Structure formats: structure tokens, C-alpha cells
Amino acid sequence: MKDDKKRSLVDQQSSNILTQGVSRRQVLRGMVTSGVVAAGSGLLTPGSSLAYANTDEPKYGGNIKVATQSGSTSDTLDPAHGSGSSDYTRQYMFYNGLTVLDRTLTPQMELAESFETKDAQYWVIKLRKDVLFHDGKPFTSADVLFTLNRHKDPKTSSKVAAVAKQMVEITAKGPHEVHITLAEKNADLPAILGVVHFLIVRDGTTNFDKGNGTGPFLCTVFQPGVHSIATRNPNYWKKGLPYLDTVELFSIPDQSARVNALLAGDVQLINSVNPRAIDTLNASPLVKVYHADSGGYTDLIMRDQLGPMKNPDFVKGMKYIMNREQILNVACRGFGRIGNDQPIPKGQRYYDSALPQTTYDPDKAKYHFKKAGVLGSSIPMVASSAADNSVEMAQLIQLTAQEVGLNLQVKRVPADGYWSNHWMKDTLGFGNINPRPTADLMFTLFFQSNAAWNESGWKNAHFDKLLVAARGETDDAKRKQMYGEMETLIHDQSGIGIPIFSSINDAASRKIGGYKPHPLGGLMAYMFAEHVWLEA
């Protein structure tokens, strides 16, 4: 660190080193140096993770129970297969990543000590040397190679396989250094590797049910679809963390039951609070509701014979029939922001403000429904409380569709098993997409033609080419123009309707200390367990 601080400006420009939080713009400008942080910036030092500043003194000990909105027998501790809040929360209890994303969505060093690059294509990652897995094995470069190469192996069926393919060569230079060569330049690599799916697992792992990672808790019980119990890791490499002794996590899919469990003191923390329950929670002196604006959304998915490949007029009609202001104010009680059928929210640096806002227009909707040949038809629309506010959204869309002669039959299904049994399987249904730290990740995971989570099955070769080209574009203005074109393609052609961006609503017992909402997801972006404590 001392040597890095003394490097000349010429050295800084020739080898960018990301040892603390940095932006893509800093990488491209070649002005990132090791250990240089503006006074009072609040950025983190390596190894401090989210390191939230709390006004109250942290306390050690205590056992808490946490209820999430969804869970099933497909729950997993394998980061490559995680697909919901319960999975993500457990995985962050047991594993660490090379980086972690703070509340400004800036990557901070975690198991990595630094990322070095000259051109945003060839990267050198130096690793921490003081880290042990739960079974006592030291963390080394072999674990990083094993983790990253698993995502590239088709047999793994990784949720981020499309992202991992960017890493065309991954090699080790000794036990604490990893070299990565990308197919194209991508200055977002430190942020990409901070995503939950890239949490580091031990070299050679085949059974993930024990959660053998380097994280703050040990897995003592894991029963998919039932519950898990996490016990404090006494040898955690981040000194002084975590504070809690145990965390028990399970799902209560029913919204009212989850809220009542918190009010009764049976659990100390819940996520995915329906806006309709917020007044009830605010009336209790025993609990506190937390909000965060985010880039997450509940989307209408149109697939197969009703999707963009076979029936583009139906897709256009559905986008016009959504009364977005009504959905925001009635279904979401004002907690959120208007969406425009593309996944980049207003305020994000690559948001295209020139893209015209789709508005509620029943005449245009009727025109397209008539062209699609669906007027007078009865079409099932599947919704579930598992996808936040989708039941209320479906009911509102059903009413507006009736006005133009389209009969949508809302089919409400249980939250339990929704993601494995209905999501991306129903012809007309809903998804619930968590925020991602970069536009590239959002596009790659959900809209690239070969993405595992391409919800509507939309395929567009021009979009795919733009996506690859934008990763390597070092002119930020040109990159923004490319992203704007991709947003337009999604808006105009994909089978996804995004009427609103959601507010993240969590609620906790007032005995929980250190809780800070995070724009990447509920439960402090699923990382609460490492940072909160229980007041006496």
C-alpha cells in the first residue's frame, strides 16, 4: 500500500489499480490509484465490506429469526444456481465474493486485495492471504479458478453463464494471484464479480449443502423449502464481525402472515413488504419500516404464442393497456417510480431520457389487440404474491383490458414454488427482477438472446452485437448512445412490460441495530446478517 501511494502519475496512468471503491469512468480515464480516497468520502478499506456507519454501539450475541417471501424445495446454497431472496441471503451468510457492492453500487475489495488493468481487457487480481474456509482450508487462487470456471462449464447450468463467457482465459500465478483475459474490454469486471452468483466456493466442491465458504456464518442446518440455521463463524477473517450468534431463516409466503409474525415478535425481520401493509406496520411502536428506491421491478412477461416472436401486436397492446400511474398509486401505494418497458431506471447514468414514455392509450391497445386477433378471447394471466405487487397489478390490468374487449382471467397461484413452477413457463405472467449494479449485467442476464433468464424468449442479433460492442467502448458518450439504442430495442420489441420500478420495503423489530436499506435488494441487498446486531 505504501509503495502504491508513492507511484508517479505516469505509473498511475499505465496500471490502474482498484483497491477501493471505483467507478468505470475512473478505470477508463486511467486515474485510479491504490489507497487514495477523498477525506470524508465514506468509501471502504479493503476487507471492511459494507462497514455501515451506525450511531448505536454494536452488541454481540443474540439469536434472530428472519422470514422471507418465498422458498421451495429447490432452495440452494450453490451460488451458481441461486435465484431468489432466500437463496441469496443464505449464500451471503456462508460465502464471500472477490468484491462487494456498497450502497452507491461501487465495488469494494473483499477476498480480492486489488484489481489491476492497463486496458480493461487483461486483469490481474491479487488475493487476501489471511482467509480460511469453514473447514479450515486456506483460501487460494485455486478456489477462484474453480469458482469462475464452473460458471463457464455447460454442465453447471450457471445462472450467469452468459456473463462468465466473457472470461476467455483464467489462470493463476502462485497461490494469491489470478489473471483474467476478457473476450472484449469491460471496465465493469470488478462490479460483475461482486454479484451474488460469483461468490467464491472451495476448489473441488461437489456438495453445496454444507455451505462451506469463507463467510461470516457456519451452516449448521439447511433444509430446502423448510429453514436454515446459521451460526457465528468464530474464525471469520473480518475481525469483530459478525455480531449475532445465530440467524434462522425460513419463508412465510403469505404476506399477512409474514407481517403478523413480525408484529407478534415471532420473527425480527421480514422483506418484500406489500405497500398495503405499511400503514399497519408504521402504527406499531415495536417495528420499523425501511425503504429504498431501486432499479428492481415486477414485470409482465409475454411468451410463446403471445410473445414478441409470434404475436408482436399483442405485446404492443399490453404495453398500451397498462395504466402506469394507477399501478404506482393503487398497487404500490406510491412506493416506486414510473417505468417505461426497459430495465434502466431514471437517474441511472445510462438512462435514455430521449426515449418516449409509453402511456395508457386504450385506443392504440384495442387497435393492436384487433390486429393480434385476441379481442373477445379469454386469456389466463398468472400472478402470485411471490412477485411483488403482481396480484394487484394483474387485477388493474384486467380491468383496463376489459374496457377494450380483452378478457384477461387472473389466475392467482401460491407463492410456494412459483419461481420453479410458473416463472418463465406461463404464457402470460409476472417476474420480479432484483436490481443489478450495471446496465451491462441487466442486459446480459435478462435480454441477451442466449441468457438463461431471457424471460420472454426475445432474440435480437443487433441487440447482442451492441451489447458486446458497448463493453469495450472506452468513449463514455458513445457507450451511452449504444445503451440508449439497446433500451429502445427492448422498449419497442421485447415481450417484457415494466410499468413501474419498485421501492424496496423491509421491516424489522426495533431491537435490530445497524440496519441500513440498500438499493440492490431487500435485507440490505441480502447481506444484513454480517452487519446487524440485537439490542438487549
Coordinates of C-alpha atoms in Angstrom, one line a residue:
M1 CA 0.0 0.0 0.0
K2 CA 2.8 2.5 0.8
D3 CA 4.6 1.8 -2.5
D4 CA 1.3 2.3 -4.4
K5 CA 0.7 5.7 -2.8
K6 CA 4.2 6.8 -3.9
R7 CA 3.7 5.9 -7.6
S8 CA 4.1 8.6 -10.1
L9 CA 1.3 9.9 -12.2
V10 CA 2.8 8.2 -15.2
D11 CA 2.6 4.9 -13.4
Q12 CA -0.9 5.6 -12.3
Q13 CA -2.0 6.0 -15.9
S14 CA -0.3 2.9 -17.1
S15 CA -1.6 0.5 -14.5
N16 CA -5.0 1.2 -12.9
I17 CA -5.4 -0.4 -9.5
L18 CA -8.8 -0.9 -7.9
T19 CA -8.1 -1.3 -4.2
Q20 CA -11.0 0.7 -3.0
G21 CA -14.3 1.7 -4.5
V22 CA -14.0 2.9 -8.0
S23 CA -16.2 3.7 -10.9
R24 CA -16.0 2.6 -14.5
R25 CA -15.2 6.1 -15.6
Q26 CA -12.1 6.2 -13.3
V27 CA -10.9 2.9 -14.9
L28 CA -11.3 4.3 -18.4
R29 CA -9.6 7.6 -17.5
G30 CA -6.7 5.6 -16.1
M31 CA -6.6 7.7 -12.9
V32 CA -7.3 5.1 -10.2
T33 CA -4.6 4.7 -7.6
S34 CA -4.2 2.4 -4.6
G35 CA -5.4 3.7 -1.3
V36 CA -6.3 7.2 -2.5
V37 CA -9.7 8.2 -1.1
A38 CA -11.2 11.6 -0.6
A39 CA -11.5 12.6 3.0
G40 CA -15.0 12.1 4.3
S41 CA -16.0 10.1 1.3
G42 CA -17.1 7.1 3.4
L43 CA -15.5 4.6 1.0
L44 CA -14.3 1.4 2.4
T45 CA -10.9 0.0 3.1
P46 CA -10.1 -3.5 1.8
G47 CA -11.8 -6.1 3.9
S48 CA -14.3 -3.8 5.6
S49 CA -17.1 -4.8 3.3
L50 CA -20.2 -2.7 3.7
A51 CA -19.0 -1.3 7.0
Y52 CA -22.1 0.8 7.7
A53 CA -21.7 3.7 10.0
N54 CA -24.0 3.1 12.9
T55 CA -24.9 5.7 15.6
D56 CA -25.5 3.0 18.2
E57 CA -22.8 0.8 19.7
P58 CA -22.9 -2.7 18.2
K59 CA -23.7 -5.5 20.6
Y60 CA -22.5 -9.1 20.4
G61 CA -24.7 -12.1 20.9
G62 CA -28.4 -12.9 20.3
N63 CA -30.4 -15.1 18.0
I64 CA -32.9 -13.8 15.4
K65 CA -35.4 -15.3 13.1
V66 CA -36.0 -13.9 9.6
A67 CA -38.9 -14.6 7.3
T68 CA -38.7 -14.1 3.5
Q69 CA -41.5 -14.1 1.0
S70 CA -40.6 -17.2 -1.0
G71 CA -38.9 -20.6 -0.7
S72 CA -39.2 -24.0 -2.1
T73 CA -37.6 -27.4 -2.3
S74 CA -35.4 -26.0 -5.0
D75 CA -33.7 -23.7 -2.5
T76 CA -29.9 -24.0 -2.9
L77 CA -26.6 -23.0 -1.3
D78 CA -24.8 -23.2 -4.6
P79 CA -24.2 -19.6 -5.7
A80 CA -24.3 -20.6 -9.4
H81 CA -27.9 -21.7 -9.0
G82 CA -29.3 -19.1 -6.7
S83 CA -32.5 -17.5 -7.9
G84 CA -34.3 -15.7 -5.2
S85 CA -34.1 -13.7 -1.9
S86 CA -33.9 -16.8 0.3
D87 CA -31.0 -18.3 -1.8
Y88 CA -29.1 -15.0 -2.0
T89 CA -29.5 -14.3 1.8
R90 CA -28.2 -17.7 2.8
Q91 CA -25.3 -17.6 0.3
Y92 CA -24.1 -14.2 1.7
M93 CA -24.1 -15.7 5.2
F94 CA -21.8 -18.5 4.1
Y95 CA -19.6 -17.1 1.3
N96 CA -17.7 -14.0 0.3
G97 CA -17.0 -12.6 -3.1
L98 CA -13.9 -11.1 -4.6
T99 CA -15.7 -7.8 -4.4
V100 CA -18.8 -6.5 -2.7
L101 CA -21.1 -3.7 -3.9
D102 CA -21.7 -0.8 -1.5
R103 CA -24.8 1.3 -1.2
T104 CA -23.6 3.6 -4.0
L105 CA -23.2 0.4 -6.2
T106 CA -19.4 0.9 -6.2
P107 CA -17.3 -2.3 -6.0
Q108 CA -15.2 -2.6 -2.8
M109 CA -12.5 -5.2 -2.3
E110 CA -13.4 -8.3 -0.3
L111 CA -11.5 -11.5 -1.0
A112 CA -9.5 -9.6 -3.5
E113 CA -7.0 -7.1 -2.4
S114 CA -6.8 -5.3 -5.7
F115 CA -7.7 -5.4 -9.4
E116 CA -5.1 -4.2 -11.8
T117 CA -5.6 -3.5 -15.5
K118 CA -4.0 -1.4 -18.3
D119 CA -6.7 -1.8 -20.9
A120 CA -9.8 -3.1 -19.2
Q121 CA -9.4 -6.4 -21.0
Y122 CA -6.4 -8.1 -19.2
W123 CA -6.8 -8.1 -15.4
V124 CA -4.6 -9.1 -12.5
I125 CA -6.3 -9.8 -9.3
K126 CA -4.4 -10.1 -6.1
L127 CA -6.0 -12.1 -3.3
R128 CA -6.1 -11.9 0.5
K129 CA -3.7 -14.2 2.3
D130 CA -5.4 -14.5 5.7
V131 CA -8.7 -16.2 4.9
L132 CA -9.9 -19.7 5.8
F133 CA -12.8 -21.7 4.6
H134 CA -15.1 -23.1 7.2
D135 CA -13.4 -26.5 7.1
G136 CA -10.0 -24.9 7.8
K137 CA -8.6 -24.9 4.3
P138 CA -6.8 -21.7 3.2
F139 CA -8.4 -19.6 0.5
T140 CA -6.1 -19.5 -2.6
S141 CA -6.2 -18.8 -6.3
A142 CA -7.3 -22.4 -7.0
D143 CA -10.6 -21.6 -5.4
V144 CA -11.1 -18.6 -7.6
L145 CA -10.3 -20.6 -10.7
F146 CA -12.6 -23.4 -9.7
T147 CA -15.4 -21.0 -9.0
L148 CA -15.2 -18.9 -12.2
N149 CA -14.6 -21.9 -14.5
R150 CA -17.7 -23.7 -13.0
H151 CA -19.8 -20.9 -14.5
K152 CA -18.4 -21.4 -17.9
D153 CA -19.0 -25.2 -17.8
P154 CA -22.3 -26.0 -19.5
K155 CA -22.8 -28.9 -17.1
T156 CA -23.1 -26.4 -14.2
S157 CA -26.1 -24.7 -15.8
S158 CA -25.0 -21.5 -14.1
K159 CA -27.4 -18.6 -13.9
V160 CA -24.6 -16.3 -15.0
A161 CA -23.1 -18.5 -17.8
A162 CA -23.7 -15.8 -20.4
V163 CA -21.7 -13.3 -18.2
A164 CA -18.9 -15.8 -17.4
K165 CA -18.3 -16.4 -21.1
Q166 CA -16.6 -13.0 -21.3
M167 CA -13.7 -14.5 -19.3
V168 CA -12.0 -16.4 -22.1
E169 CA -8.8 -17.2 -20.0
I170 CA -8.5 -17.6 -16.3
T171 CA -5.1 -18.5 -14.9
A172 CA -3.2 -18.4 -11.6
K173 CA 0.2 -17.1 -10.9
G174 CA 1.0 -18.5 -7.5
P175 CA -1.4 -19.1 -4.6
H176 CA -2.6 -15.5 -4.3
E177 CA -2.8 -14.0 -7.8
V178 CA -5.3 -14.6 -10.6
H179 CA -5.1 -13.4 -14.2
I180 CA -8.3 -12.9 -16.3
T181 CA -8.4 -12.2 -20.0
L182 CA -11.8 -11.0 -21.3
A183 CA -13.1 -11.5 -24.8
E184 CA -13.6 -7.8 -25.1
K185 CA -12.7 -4.8 -22.9
N186 CA -15.0 -4.4 -19.9
A187 CA -14.2 -2.0 -17.2
D188 CA -17.2 -3.3 -15.2
L189 CA -15.4 -6.5 -14.2
P190 CA -14.9 -5.6 -10.5
A191 CA -18.7 -4.9 -10.3
I192 CA -19.6 -8.0 -12.2
L193 CA -17.6 -10.2 -9.8
G194 CA -19.5 -8.6 -6.9
V195 CA -22.7 -10.2 -7.9
V196 CA -24.0 -12.9 -5.6
H197 CA -23.6 -15.7 -8.2
F198 CA -19.9 -15.2 -8.2
L199 CA -19.4 -15.8 -4.5
I200 CA -16.3 -18.0 -4.1
V201 CA -16.7 -21.7 -3.3
R202 CA -13.9 -24.1 -2.3
D203 CA -11.9 -25.8 -5.0
G204 CA -13.4 -29.2 -5.9
T205 CA -16.8 -28.7 -4.1
T206 CA -19.5 -31.0 -5.4
N207 CA -21.9 -31.0 -2.4
F208 CA -23.1 -27.5 -1.5
D209 CA -25.5 -28.4 1.2
K210 CA -22.9 -27.6 3.9
G211 CA -22.3 -24.1 2.7
N212 CA -18.5 -24.4 3.1
G213 CA -17.4 -20.9 2.3
T214 CA -15.3 -18.2 3.9
G215 CA -18.3 -16.2 5.1
P216 CA -19.4 -14.8 8.5
F217 CA -21.6 -17.8 9.5
L218 CA -21.3 -21.5 9.5
C219 CA -24.2 -23.6 8.1
T220 CA -25.5 -25.8 10.9
V221 CA -28.9 -26.6 9.4
F222 CA -30.2 -26.4 5.8
Q223 CA -33.5 -28.0 4.8
P224 CA -34.6 -26.7 1.4
G225 CA -38.1 -25.3 1.5
V226 CA -38.1 -25.5 5.3
H227 CA -35.4 -23.4 7.0
S228 CA -31.7 -22.9 7.7
I229 CA -29.8 -22.1 10.8
A230 CA -26.5 -20.1 10.6
T231 CA -24.1 -20.0 13.5
R232 CA -21.4 -17.3 14.0
N233 CA -18.1 -18.1 12.4
P234 CA -15.5 -17.7 15.3
N235 CA -12.6 -17.6 12.8
Y236 CA -14.1 -15.0 10.4
W237 CA -11.4 -13.1 8.7
K238 CA -13.1 -9.7 9.2
K239 CA -12.2 -9.1 12.8
G240 CA -15.1 -8.2 15.0
L241 CA -17.8 -9.5 12.7
P242 CA -20.5 -10.7 12.8
Y243 CA -22.3 -9.7 15.9
L244 CA -25.2 -12.2 16.0
D245 CA -24.8 -15.8 17.4
T246 CA -27.4 -17.4 15.1
V247 CA -29.7 -16.5 12.3
E248 CA -32.6 -18.8 11.4
L249 CA -34.2 -18.1 8.0
F250 CA -37.4 -19.5 6.6
S251 CA -40.1 -18.4 4.2
I252 CA -43.6 -17.2 5.1
P253 CA -45.1 -16.8 1.6
D254 CA -48.4 -15.3 2.8
Q255 CA -48.0 -11.5 3.1
S256 CA -50.4 -11.1 6.0
A257 CA -48.9 -14.0 8.0
R258 CA -45.4 -12.6 7.5
V259 CA -46.4 -9.1 8.7
N260 CA -48.3 -10.6 11.7
A261 CA -45.3 -12.8 12.6
L262 CA -43.2 -9.6 12.9
L263 CA -45.8 -7.7 14.8
A264 CA -46.1 -10.6 17.3
G265 CA -42.4 -10.8 17.8
D266 CA -42.1 -14.3 16.3
V267 CA -39.6 -13.0 13.8
Q268 CA -37.4 -10.0 13.9
L269 CA -37.0 -9.2 10.2
I270 CA -39.1 -9.6 7.0
N271 CA -38.6 -8.5 3.4
S272 CA -40.9 -7.7 0.5
V273 CA -43.4 -5.8 2.5
N274 CA -46.6 -5.1 0.5
P275 CA -47.2 -1.4 0.4
R276 CA -50.8 -2.0 1.7
A277 CA -49.3 -3.3 4.9
I278 CA -47.0 -0.3 5.6
D279 CA -49.6 1.8 7.5
T280 CA -50.2 -1.2 9.8
L281 CA -46.5 -1.6 10.5
N282 CA -45.9 2.1 11.0
A283 CA -48.6 2.1 13.6
S284 CA -46.7 -0.3 15.8
P285 CA -44.1 1.1 18.2
L286 CA -42.2 -2.2 18.1
V287 CA -41.2 -2.3 14.4
K288 CA -39.7 0.0 11.8
V289 CA -40.2 0.0 8.0
Y290 CA -37.2 0.7 5.7
H291 CA -37.5 2.0 2.2
A292 CA -35.0 2.3 -0.7
D293 CA -35.5 3.3 -4.3
S294 CA -34.1 0.7 -6.7
G295 CA -33.8 -0.5 -10.2
G296 CA -35.8 -3.6 -9.4
Y297 CA -39.1 -4.2 -11.0
T298 CA -42.1 -6.5 -11.3
D299 CA -42.6 -7.1 -15.0
L300 CA -45.4 -8.5 -17.2
I301 CA -44.0 -11.4 -19.2
M302 CA -45.4 -12.4 -22.6
R303 CA -44.1 -15.6 -24.0
D304 CA -44.7 -18.3 -26.7
Q305 CA -47.8 -17.7 -28.8
L306 CA -48.5 -14.3 -27.1
G307 CA -44.8 -13.2 -27.1
P308 CA -42.7 -11.0 -29.2
M309 CA -41.6 -13.7 -31.7
K310 CA -45.1 -14.8 -32.6
N311 CA -47.5 -12.0 -31.7
P312 CA -45.8 -8.6 -31.5
D313 CA -49.2 -6.8 -31.8
F314 CA -50.4 -8.5 -28.6
V315 CA -47.2 -7.3 -26.8
K316 CA -47.7 -3.7 -28.0
G317 CA -51.4 -3.8 -27.0
M318 CA -50.5 -4.9 -23.4
K319 CA -47.9 -2.2 -23.1
Y320 CA -50.5 0.4 -24.0
I321 CA -53.2 -1.0 -21.8
M322 CA -51.1 -0.6 -18.6
N323 CA -52.2 2.5 -16.7
R324 CA -48.8 3.1 -15.0
E325 CA -49.9 5.9 -12.8
Q326 CA -52.7 3.8 -11.5
I327 CA -50.4 0.8 -10.9
L328 CA -48.0 3.0 -9.0
N329 CA -50.6 4.8 -6.9
V330 CA -53.0 1.9 -6.3
A331 CA -51.0 -1.3 -6.4
C332 CA -47.8 0.2 -4.9
R333 CA -49.4 3.0 -2.8
G334 CA -46.9 5.4 -4.4
F335 CA -43.8 3.4 -3.3
G336 CA -41.9 3.3 -6.6
R337 CA -41.3 5.2 -9.9
I338 CA -42.9 5.0 -13.3
G339 CA -41.3 2.6 -15.7
N340 CA -41.1 2.6 -19.5
D341 CA -40.8 -1.1 -20.6
Q342 CA -37.0 -1.1 -20.4
P343 CA -34.8 -2.0 -17.4
I344 CA -32.7 1.1 -16.8
P345 CA -34.4 3.5 -14.3
K346 CA -34.4 7.3 -14.4
G347 CA -31.4 8.6 -12.5
Q348 CA -29.1 5.8 -13.7
R349 CA -26.1 7.1 -15.6
Y350 CA -27.1 5.3 -18.8
Y351 CA -30.8 6.0 -18.7
D352 CA -32.0 7.3 -22.1
S353 CA -34.2 10.4 -21.4
A354 CA -34.9 10.8 -25.1
L355 CA -36.9 7.5 -25.2
P356 CA -40.6 8.5 -25.4
Q357 CA -42.7 7.4 -22.4
T358 CA -45.3 4.8 -23.2
T359 CA -48.6 6.0 -21.8
Y360 CA -52.0 4.4 -21.2
D361 CA -53.8 4.5 -24.5
P362 CA -56.9 2.2 -24.8
D363 CA -57.5 3.1 -28.4
K364 CA -54.0 2.1 -29.5
A365 CA -54.3 -1.0 -27.3
K366 CA -57.6 -2.0 -29.0
Y367 CA -56.0 -1.5 -32.4
H368 CA -53.2 -3.8 -31.7
F369 CA -55.4 -6.4 -30.0
K370 CA -57.6 -6.4 -33.0
K371 CA -54.6 -7.0 -35.3
A372 CA -53.4 -9.8 -33.0
G373 CA -56.9 -11.4 -33.2
V374 CA -57.4 -11.7 -29.5
L375 CA -60.4 -9.4 -28.9
G376 CA -63.2 -11.4 -27.3
S377 CA -60.7 -14.1 -26.3
S378 CA -60.3 -15.3 -22.7
I379 CA -56.6 -15.4 -21.8
P380 CA -55.2 -16.6 -18.4
M381 CA -52.8 -14.2 -16.7
V382 CA -50.9 -15.9 -13.8
A383 CA -49.9 -13.8 -10.7
S384 CA -48.6 -14.6 -7.3
S385 CA -47.6 -12.8 -4.1
A386 CA -44.1 -14.2 -4.8
A387 CA -43.7 -11.5 -7.5
D388 CA -44.1 -8.3 -5.5
N389 CA -47.5 -6.5 -6.2
S390 CA -48.2 -8.7 -9.2
V391 CA -51.6 -9.7 -8.0
E392 CA -52.7 -6.1 -7.6
M393 CA -51.1 -5.2 -10.9
A394 CA -52.9 -8.1 -12.7
Q395 CA -56.2 -7.0 -11.3
L396 CA -55.7 -3.4 -12.5
I397 CA -54.6 -4.6 -16.0
Q398 CA -57.6 -6.9 -16.1
L399 CA -60.0 -4.0 -15.6
T400 CA -58.4 -1.7 -18.2
A401 CA -58.3 -4.6 -20.7
Q402 CA -62.0 -5.3 -20.2
E403 CA -62.7 -1.7 -21.4
V404 CA -61.4 -2.5 -24.9
G405 CA -62.9 -6.0 -25.1
L406 CA -60.0 -8.2 -24.0
N407 CA -60.9 -10.8 -21.3
L408 CA -57.9 -11.5 -19.1
Q409 CA -58.6 -14.1 -16.5
V410 CA -56.4 -13.5 -13.4
K411 CA -55.1 -16.9 -12.1
R412 CA -53.6 -16.4 -8.7
V413 CA -51.2 -19.2 -7.7
P414 CA -49.4 -19.9 -4.4
A415 CA -46.0 -18.2 -3.7
D416 CA -44.6 -21.5 -2.7
G417 CA -42.9 -23.0 -5.8
Y418 CA -43.8 -20.0 -8.0
W419 CA -40.3 -19.5 -9.4
S420 CA -39.7 -23.1 -10.2
N421 CA -43.2 -23.9 -11.5
H422 CA -44.5 -20.8 -13.2
W423 CA -41.9 -18.1 -13.8
M424 CA -40.7 -18.3 -17.5
K425 CA -43.2 -21.1 -18.1
D426 CA -46.6 -19.4 -18.2
T427 CA -47.6 -17.8 -21.4
L428 CA -48.7 -14.6 -19.6
G429 CA -47.4 -14.0 -16.1
F430 CA -45.1 -11.9 -14.0
G431 CA -41.5 -11.8 -12.9
N432 CA -39.8 -9.9 -10.1
I433 CA -36.3 -8.8 -11.0
N434 CA -33.8 -7.7 -8.4
P435 CA -31.6 -4.6 -9.3
R436 CA -28.2 -5.2 -10.8
P437 CA -25.2 -2.9 -10.4
T438 CA -24.5 -2.2 -14.1
A439 CA -26.6 -1.8 -17.2
D440 CA -24.4 -4.4 -18.9
L441 CA -25.3 -7.0 -16.3
M442 CA -29.0 -6.2 -16.6
F443 CA -28.9 -6.5 -20.4
T444 CA -26.7 -9.6 -20.3
L445 CA -28.7 -11.6 -17.7
F446 CA -32.2 -10.8 -19.0
F447 CA -32.2 -9.7 -22.6
Q448 CA -29.3 -11.2 -24.4
S449 CA -30.6 -13.9 -26.8
N450 CA -28.9 -16.8 -25.1
A451 CA -29.4 -15.6 -21.5
A452 CA -30.8 -18.2 -19.1
W453 CA -33.2 -15.6 -17.7
N454 CA -34.4 -14.2 -21.0
E455 CA -37.9 -14.1 -19.7
S456 CA -39.9 -13.6 -22.9
G457 CA -37.6 -15.6 -25.2
W458 CA -36.9 -12.4 -27.2
K459 CA -34.0 -12.8 -29.6
N460 CA -32.4 -9.9 -31.4
A461 CA -29.0 -10.2 -33.2
H462 CA -28.4 -6.5 -33.4
F463 CA -29.0 -6.1 -29.7
D464 CA -26.5 -8.8 -29.0
K465 CA -23.9 -7.1 -31.1
L466 CA -24.4 -3.8 -29.5
L467 CA -24.1 -5.4 -26.1
V468 CA -20.7 -6.8 -26.8
A469 CA -19.5 -3.6 -28.5
A470 CA -20.6 -1.4 -25.6
R471 CA -18.5 -3.4 -23.2
G472 CA -15.3 -2.5 -25.0
E473 CA -16.2 1.1 -25.8
T474 CA -14.0 3.5 -23.8
D475 CA -15.7 6.6 -25.0
D476 CA -18.4 7.1 -22.4
A477 CA -20.6 9.2 -24.7
K478 CA -20.6 6.5 -27.4
R479 CA -21.3 3.8 -24.8
K480 CA -24.3 5.8 -23.5
Q481 CA -25.6 6.1 -27.1
M482 CA -25.2 2.3 -27.6
Y483 CA -27.1 1.7 -24.3
G484 CA -29.8 4.1 -25.4
E485 CA -30.3 2.1 -28.6
M486 CA -30.5 -1.1 -26.6
E487 CA -33.1 0.4 -24.3
T488 CA -35.1 1.4 -27.4
L489 CA -35.0 -2.1 -28.8
I490 CA -36.2 -3.6 -25.6
H491 CA -38.9 -1.0 -25.2
D492 CA -40.2 -1.4 -28.8
Q493 CA -39.7 -5.1 -29.4
S494 CA -39.2 -7.3 -26.3
G495 CA -42.0 -9.2 -24.6
I496 CA -41.5 -7.5 -21.3
G497 CA -43.7 -4.8 -19.8
I498 CA -42.2 -2.8 -17.0
P499 CA -44.8 -0.4 -15.7
I500 CA -43.0 0.7 -12.5
F501 CA -39.7 0.4 -10.7
S502 CA -40.3 -0.9 -7.2
S503 CA -39.4 0.6 -3.9
I504 CA -37.6 -1.9 -1.6
N505 CA -39.7 -2.3 1.6
D506 CA -38.3 -4.2 4.6
A507 CA -39.5 -4.2 8.2
A508 CA -37.6 -5.1 11.3
S509 CA -38.0 -5.2 15.1
R510 CA -36.7 -2.0 16.7
K511 CA -34.4 -4.3 18.6
I512 CA -32.4 -4.8 15.4
G513 CA -29.5 -2.4 15.3
G514 CA -27.3 -1.4 12.3
Y515 CA -29.9 -2.0 9.6
K516 CA -29.4 0.2 6.5
P517 CA -31.5 -0.3 3.3
H518 CA -29.6 -1.0 0.1
P519 CA -30.7 -0.2 -3.5
L520 CA -29.6 -3.6 -4.8
G521 CA -32.2 -5.5 -2.9
G522 CA -34.1 -6.2 0.3
L523 CA -32.5 -7.4 3.5
M524 CA -29.6 -4.9 2.9
A525 CA -29.0 -6.4 -0.5
Y526 CA -29.3 -9.9 1.2
M527 CA -26.2 -9.1 3.3
F528 CA -27.8 -8.0 6.6
A529 CA -26.6 -10.9 8.7
E530 CA -23.0 -9.8 8.7
H531 CA -23.8 -6.3 9.9
V532 CA -26.8 -6.1 12.2
W533 CA -27.0 -6.8 16.0
L534 CA -29.7 -7.4 18.5
E535 CA -30.3 -4.8 21.2
A536 CA -30.6 -6.0 24.7

